[in-house]
Coordinates of C-alpha atoms in Angstrom, one line a residue:
M1 CA 125.9 -15.0 90.4
S2 CA 129.3 -15.7 88.7
F3 CA 132.4 -16.8 90.5
K4 CA 136.0 -17.2 89.9
K5 CA 137.3 -20.7 89.1
R6 CA 139.7 -20.7 92.2
R7 CA 137.9 -20.2 95.5
M8 CA 138.7 -20.7 99.1
L9 CA 135.2 -22.1 100.5
F10 CA 133.9 -23.0 103.9
L11 CA 131.9 -26.2 103.2
P12 CA 130.8 -27.6 106.6
E13 CA 129.4 -30.6 104.8
I14 CA 132.8 -31.7 103.8
T15 CA 135.3 -30.2 106.3
P16 CA 133.2 -28.5 109.1
N17 CA 136.3 -27.0 110.8
S18 CA 138.3 -25.4 108.1
F19 CA 138.3 -23.8 104.6
V20 CA 139.1 -25.9 101.4
F21 CA 140.5 -24.8 98.1
F22 CA 138.0 -25.3 95.1
F23 CA 139.0 -25.3 91.5
E24 CA 136.6 -25.6 88.5
R25 CA 137.8 -26.8 85.0
G26 CA 135.9 -25.4 82.0
N27 CA 132.3 -24.4 82.2
S28 CA 130.4 -27.6 82.3
G29 CA 129.9 -27.5 86.1
S30 CA 130.8 -31.0 86.5
S31 CA 134.7 -30.9 86.2
W32 CA 136.0 -29.6 89.7
S33 CA 138.3 -30.5 92.6
I34 CA 138.4 -29.7 96.3
R35 CA 141.5 -29.7 98.3
D36 CA 141.7 -29.8 102.1
Y37 CA 145.0 -28.5 103.1
S38 CA 144.0 -28.1 106.9
I39 CA 146.6 -30.7 108.1
R40 CA 150.2 -29.6 107.6
N41 CA 152.2 -31.4 104.9
R42 CA 149.0 -33.3 103.8
V43 CA 146.3 -32.7 101.2
K44 CA 143.1 -34.6 100.8
E45 CA 141.3 -34.1 97.5
Y46 CA 137.8 -34.7 96.6
S47 CA 136.2 -35.0 93.1
P48 CA 132.7 -35.4 91.6
R49 CA 133.2 -39.1 92.2
D50 CA 132.9 -38.4 96.0
F51 CA 130.2 -35.9 95.8
R52 CA 127.6 -35.8 92.9
W53 CA 127.4 -32.1 93.0
T54 CA 127.7 -29.6 90.3
A55 CA 130.0 -26.6 90.8
D56 CA 126.9 -24.3 91.3
E57 CA 125.5 -26.6 93.9
I58 CA 128.9 -26.5 95.7
H59 CA 128.8 -22.7 95.6
E60 CA 125.3 -22.8 97.0
K61 CA 126.4 -25.0 99.9
A62 CA 129.4 -22.8 100.9
Q63 CA 128.9 -20.8 103.9
Y64 CA 131.8 -18.5 102.9
S65 CA 133.4 -18.1 99.4
L66 CA 136.6 -16.2 99.0
D67 CA 139.0 -15.4 96.0
A68 CA 141.9 -17.8 96.1
P69 CA 145.6 -16.9 95.0
T70 CA 147.0 -18.4 91.8
H71 CA 149.7 -20.6 93.2
P72 CA 150.9 -24.2 92.4
T73 CA 148.5 -26.6 94.2
G74 CA 151.6 -28.8 95.1
D75 CA 153.0 -26.2 97.5
L76 CA 151.4 -27.8 100.7
A77 CA 153.1 -25.5 103.1
F78 CA 151.7 -22.2 101.2
W79 CA 148.1 -23.7 101.0
H80 CA 148.3 -24.8 104.6
D81 CA 149.3 -21.4 105.7
H82 CA 146.8 -19.7 103.6
T83 CA 143.9 -22.1 104.8
Q84 CA 144.7 -21.4 108.3
E85 CA 144.7 -17.7 107.7
C86 CA 141.2 -17.9 106.2
N87 CA 140.0 -19.9 109.3
R88 CA 141.6 -17.2 111.6
I89 CA 140.0 -14.3 109.9
H90 CA 136.5 -16.0 109.7
H91 CA 136.8 -17.4 113.0
I92 CA 136.5 -21.0 112.1
Q93 CA 137.5 -22.9 115.2
E94 CA 138.1 -26.6 115.8
I95 CA 134.7 -27.9 116.5
Q96 CA 133.0 -31.1 117.5
S97 CA 132.0 -32.3 114.1
E98 CA 133.1 -34.1 111.1
P99 CA 132.5 -34.1 107.3
G100 CA 128.8 -35.1 106.7
L101 CA 126.1 -35.2 104.1
G102 CA 124.2 -33.0 101.8
N103 CA 121.6 -32.6 104.3
K104 CA 123.7 -30.0 106.1
T105 CA 125.7 -29.8 109.4
A106 CA 125.7 -27.7 112.5
D107 CA 127.0 -24.1 112.8
P108 CA 130.6 -23.4 112.7
Q109 CA 131.8 -21.9 116.0
V110 CA 131.9 -18.0 116.1
I111 CA 134.1 -16.3 118.7
V112 CA 131.8 -13.4 119.1
V113 CA 128.0 -14.2 119.2
P114 CA 126.2 -11.0 118.3
P115 CA 123.5 -9.7 120.5
I116 CA 119.9 -10.6 119.8
R117 CA 118.4 -8.3 117.0
A118 CA 121.9 -7.3 116.0
I119 CA 122.9 -7.8 112.5
P120 CA 126.2 -9.5 112.4
P121 CA 129.0 -7.6 110.7
A122 CA 129.6 -10.5 108.1
V123 CA 125.8 -10.4 107.2
Q124 CA 125.4 -6.6 107.0
S125 CA 126.9 -6.2 103.6
I126 CA 124.3 -8.8 102.1
V127 CA 121.2 -7.8 103.8
P128 CA 118.8 -6.4 101.2
Q129 CA 119.4 -2.7 100.6
S130 CA 117.6 -2.5 97.2
S131 CA 115.3 -4.6 94.9
A132 CA 118.4 -6.5 93.7
A133 CA 117.7 -9.1 96.7
F134 CA 114.9 -11.5 96.8
P135 CA 111.9 -10.4 98.9
I136 CA 111.7 -12.1 102.3
L137 CA 109.2 -12.0 105.1
N138 CA 110.1 -11.2 108.6
L139 CA 113.8 -10.8 107.9
Q140 CA 114.6 -9.5 111.5
K141 CA 113.2 -12.8 112.9
L142 CA 115.3 -14.9 110.6
L143 CA 118.5 -12.9 111.6
D144 CA 117.6 -13.6 115.2
L145 CA 118.2 -17.4 114.6
P146 CA 121.6 -19.0 114.4
K147 CA 120.9 -19.4 110.6
G148 CA 120.9 -15.6 110.5
R149 CA 124.7 -15.4 111.7
K150 CA 125.8 -17.6 108.8
A151 CA 127.0 -15.2 106.2
G152 CA 127.1 -17.8 103.3
D153 CA 123.6 -19.1 104.1
M154 CA 122.1 -15.5 104.4
D155 CA 123.9 -14.7 101.0
R156 CA 122.2 -17.6 99.2
I157 CA 118.9 -16.9 101.1
L158 CA 118.7 -13.4 99.9
H159 CA 120.3 -13.6 96.5
S160 CA 120.2 -17.3 95.1
P161 CA 117.2 -18.1 92.8
N162 CA 117.6 -21.6 93.9
S163 CA 118.0 -21.4 97.7
E164 CA 116.1 -24.1 99.4
D165 CA 116.4 -22.2 102.7
W166 CA 114.7 -19.2 101.2
V167 CA 111.6 -21.5 100.1
T168 CA 111.4 -23.2 103.7
W169 CA 111.6 -19.8 105.6
N170 CA 109.0 -18.0 103.5
F171 CA 106.7 -21.0 103.0
F172 CA 106.5 -21.3 106.7
Q173 CA 106.1 -17.8 107.5
I174 CA 103.1 -17.7 105.1
L175 CA 101.7 -21.0 106.3
L176 CA 101.7 -20.0 110.1
A177 CA 100.5 -16.4 109.5
Q178 CA 97.5 -17.5 107.4
F179 CA 96.8 -20.8 109.2
P180 CA 97.8 -20.3 112.9
A181 CA 95.5 -23.0 114.2
G182 CA 95.3 -25.1 110.9
W183 CA 98.9 -25.2 109.6
W184 CA 99.5 -28.6 111.0
G185 CA 96.3 -30.0 109.7
H186 CA 97.3 -29.0 106.3
L187 CA 100.6 -30.7 106.5
V188 CA 99.1 -33.9 107.9
S189 CA 96.4 -33.8 105.2
A190 CA 99.0 -33.5 102.4
A191 CA 100.9 -36.3 104.0
R192 CA 97.8 -38.6 104.2
R193 CA 97.0 -38.0 100.4
R194 CA 100.7 -39.0 99.6
N195 CA 100.8 -42.0 101.9
R196 CA 97.5 -43.8 102.7
E197 CA 99.0 -46.0 105.3
L198 CA 100.0 -42.9 107.5
N199 CA 99.3 -43.9 111.1
F200 CA 100.2 -41.8 114.1
P201 CA 98.5 -39.7 117.0
F202 CA 97.1 -36.6 115.6
D203 CA 94.8 -34.1 117.4
D204 CA 94.4 -30.7 115.7
R205 CA 93.3 -29.1 119.2
S206 CA 96.9 -29.9 120.4
L207 CA 99.3 -28.0 118.1
P208 CA 102.9 -28.9 117.9
T209 CA 105.7 -26.4 117.8
P210 CA 107.6 -26.1 114.6
K211 CA 111.5 -25.1 114.6
L212 CA 113.6 -24.4 111.7
W213 CA 117.2 -25.5 111.2
T214 CA 117.9 -27.3 114.5
A215 CA 121.4 -28.8 115.1
V216 CA 121.3 -32.3 116.4
R217 CA 124.2 -34.3 117.5
A218 CA 125.0 -37.7 116.2
P219 CA 123.8 -40.5 118.5
S220 CA 126.4 -41.7 121.0
D221 CA 125.7 -45.4 120.3
Y222 CA 126.4 -44.9 116.6
E223 CA 129.4 -42.9 117.4
A224 CA 130.9 -45.7 119.4
R225 CA 130.1 -48.3 116.8
S226 CA 131.4 -46.2 114.0
R227 CA 134.6 -45.5 115.7
K228 CA 135.2 -49.2 116.5
R229 CA 134.3 -50.1 112.6
M230 CA 136.9 -47.5 111.7
L231 CA 139.5 -48.8 113.9
E232 CA 139.1 -52.3 112.5
S233 CA 138.8 -51.3 108.9
G234 CA 142.4 -51.6 107.9
N235 CA 142.1 -48.2 106.3
P236 CA 145.1 -46.0 107.6
E237 CA 143.1 -42.7 107.1
W238 CA 140.0 -44.1 109.0
I239 CA 142.2 -45.5 111.8
T240 CA 143.9 -42.2 112.3
R241 CA 140.7 -40.3 112.3
A242 CA 139.1 -42.8 114.8
R243 CA 141.8 -42.2 117.2
M244 CA 141.2 -38.6 117.4
P245 CA 138.9 -37.7 120.5
D246 CA 136.4 -35.5 118.5
P247 CA 133.4 -37.2 117.1
V248 CA 133.8 -39.1 113.8
E249 CA 130.3 -37.8 112.7
G250 CA 129.1 -34.1 113.0
S251 CA 125.9 -32.7 114.1
S252 CA 123.2 -32.4 111.5
E253 CA 121.1 -29.5 110.7
I254 CA 117.4 -30.5 110.6
D255 CA 115.4 -28.4 108.3
I256 CA 112.0 -28.6 110.1
V257 CA 111.6 -30.1 113.6
I258 CA 108.0 -30.5 114.8
E259 CA 107.7 -31.1 118.6
H260 CA 104.8 -32.5 120.3
E261 CA 104.4 -34.4 123.5
Q262 CA 103.3 -37.6 121.8
F263 CA 105.6 -37.4 118.4
L264 CA 108.5 -35.9 117.1
A265 CA 108.6 -35.3 113.3
Y266 CA 111.8 -34.4 111.3
I267 CA 111.1 -32.9 107.8
E268 CA 114.0 -32.7 105.3
A269 CA 113.4 -29.8 102.7
K270 CA 114.7 -30.3 99.1
L271 CA 114.2 -28.0 96.2
G272 CA 116.7 -28.8 93.4
S273 CA 119.1 -31.0 95.2
D274 CA 119.1 -34.7 96.1
L275 CA 120.1 -36.6 99.1
S276 CA 123.8 -37.5 99.9
M277 CA 124.4 -41.2 99.9
K278 CA 127.4 -41.5 102.4
T279 CA 129.4 -39.7 104.9
S280 CA 133.2 -39.3 104.7
Y281 CA 133.8 -42.2 107.0
D282 CA 130.8 -44.3 106.5
P283 CA 130.0 -45.1 102.9
Q284 CA 126.7 -47.0 103.8
R285 CA 125.1 -44.1 105.8
N286 CA 122.8 -42.2 103.6
Q287 CA 121.1 -39.0 104.6
I288 CA 117.7 -40.6 105.4
I289 CA 119.5 -43.1 107.7
R290 CA 121.4 -40.5 109.4
N291 CA 118.4 -38.2 110.1
I292 CA 116.2 -41.0 111.3
D293 CA 119.0 -42.1 113.6
C294 CA 119.1 -38.7 115.0
L295 CA 115.4 -38.5 115.2
I296 CA 115.0 -41.9 117.3
E297 CA 117.7 -40.6 119.7
S298 CA 115.8 -37.2 120.2
A299 CA 112.2 -38.8 120.3
G300 CA 112.7 -40.7 123.5
T301 CA 109.4 -42.3 124.3
R302 CA 107.5 -40.2 121.6
L303 CA 106.8 -41.6 118.1
P304 CA 109.5 -40.7 115.5
I305 CA 108.1 -39.4 112.2
F306 CA 110.3 -38.7 109.3
W307 CA 109.1 -36.9 106.1
L308 CA 110.6 -35.1 103.0
L309 CA 109.3 -31.9 101.6
V310 CA 110.5 -31.7 98.0
K311 CA 109.9 -30.1 94.5
D312 CA 109.6 -33.3 92.4
V313 CA 109.4 -37.0 92.6
D314 CA 111.4 -38.0 89.6
A315 CA 112.3 -41.6 89.7
A316 CA 116.0 -40.8 89.4
R317 CA 116.0 -39.1 92.7
S318 CA 117.9 -41.0 95.3
Y319 CA 115.3 -39.9 97.9
V320 CA 112.5 -41.5 95.7
Q321 CA 114.4 -44.8 95.4
L322 CA 115.3 -44.9 99.2
V323 CA 111.8 -44.2 100.5
D324 CA 110.2 -46.7 98.1
N325 CA 112.8 -49.3 99.2
Y326 CA 112.3 -48.6 102.9
K327 CA 108.5 -48.7 102.8
N328 CA 108.4 -51.8 100.5
D329 CA 110.8 -53.6 102.7
P330 CA 111.3 -52.3 106.3
G331 CA 113.9 -54.9 106.8
L332 CA 116.3 -52.7 104.7
L333 CA 115.8 -49.9 107.2
A334 CA 116.6 -52.4 110.0
H335 CA 119.7 -53.4 108.1
D336 CA 120.9 -49.9 107.7
L337 CA 120.2 -49.2 111.3
P338 CA 121.1 -52.5 113.2
H339 CA 121.4 -50.8 116.6
R340 CA 117.7 -49.7 116.5
D341 CA 114.6 -51.6 117.5
S342 CA 113.0 -53.3 114.4
D343 CA 109.5 -53.0 115.5
L344 CA 110.0 -49.2 115.8
L345 CA 111.7 -49.0 112.5
K346 CA 108.6 -50.6 110.9
R347 CA 106.5 -47.9 112.3
I348 CA 108.8 -45.2 111.0
S349 CA 108.7 -47.1 107.6
Q350 CA 105.1 -47.0 107.4
N351 CA 104.8 -43.4 108.1
L352 CA 107.8 -42.4 105.8
T353 CA 106.5 -39.8 103.4
I354 CA 107.5 -37.6 100.6
I355 CA 105.3 -34.4 100.3
L356 CA 105.6 -31.9 97.5
W357 CA 105.8 -28.2 97.9
S358 CA 103.1 -28.0 95.2
D359 CA 100.7 -29.8 97.5
F360 CA 100.3 -26.4 99.2
S361 CA 100.2 -24.1 96.2
E362 CA 96.7 -23.0 96.9
L363 CA 97.5 -22.1 100.4
V364 CA 101.0 -20.3 100.0
C365 CA 100.6 -18.8 96.5
G366 CA 98.2 -16.4 95.0
P367 CA 97.5 -12.8 96.1
G368 CA 99.1 -11.6 99.4
A369 CA 97.9 -9.0 101.9
D370 CA 100.4 -6.4 100.8
Q371 CA 103.1 -5.6 98.3
E372 CA 105.8 -7.4 100.3
S373 CA 103.8 -10.7 100.6
N374 CA 102.8 -10.5 97.0
A375 CA 106.1 -10.3 95.9
V376 CA 107.1 -13.2 98.2
K377 CA 104.1 -15.4 97.0
R378 CA 105.0 -14.7 93.4
E379 CA 108.6 -15.9 93.9
L380 CA 107.6 -18.9 95.9
E381 CA 105.1 -20.0 93.2
R382 CA 107.9 -19.7 90.5
R383 CA 110.4 -21.9 92.8
I384 CA 107.8 -24.6 93.8
L385 CA 105.9 -24.9 90.6
G386 CA 108.4 -24.3 87.9
Q387 CA 109.6 -27.3 85.8
Q388 CA 108.4 -29.8 88.3
T389 CA 107.6 -33.5 87.9
I390 CA 103.9 -34.2 88.8
A391 CA 103.3 -37.6 90.9

């Protein structure tokens, strides 16, 4: 899919309550700028130094993408008004969140929530009407989720050959349908093969409940500590932001949540992208730390478990380096989460595991039961097995 070089994008991972202006220079994909004009008479600019994303990855992350006018970027009044108009048209309200990580943030507020099983108007135009869209299982079930009301996400799921969400959705539709009583056992077996130290309560007679794309708020304790740190930072921008009443860190969208009475597991799904290493107001808070903090808060007395489900384990990947560091030295995890119990963090570190999509290729690829599942399985095989690094 090709895009014009000048776009108005809604990128919740950067500005969860406003559109931003995106401009790409040349065709390398590595020279771009993002300008936030949401505050009158101000502009905040981001570059590849702030987010190690290519232009294509930015387009993939955008929930909405609109043509932008050709107009001088120094005209702050014009761009502020244009930004506000985009926000108004697409019902982007002031919400309780703040720029976050590549791991994704919670849904933008939508003024009118469509009734269950109704296709939102913004999504109707991208729901597949022909073979031009990628095949997808149980489309109506997906549209019933909050994810199904996000036009940008649905556009990528249906039309992008690199959509992580497409893989996540179809992978679990196949796994749950083919192995309704054994899907969790297959996941645990793959985790044990990747992590011989794995140690947590498991009983295949008591199945947990899987949920996709759950929004989880930042822990209140971290929120208070982070606000205090920002107020004492001496950074004028951080101080101004910390004085605002809305949270300084937004909700996280957890790809896969596994609920059980004895444990709570979060699984972060990656295909071609890497982890983000910071948030806008906390350069030390990488995506693993952020998710584990939310996980501990939600788990209560249950054992918290964090895994990654990825395409490759290339040594250059941030998630590979972070997991290795946290497993080899649990003290690093305690250093990055000083407000959490160190003994609990040691258990989380022990169970920290990277699983590959390809670990399940014999289960979710191959012949399907009908033409639709055959098409999905072929595409799933292409995405999870193509150009991977074998561990």
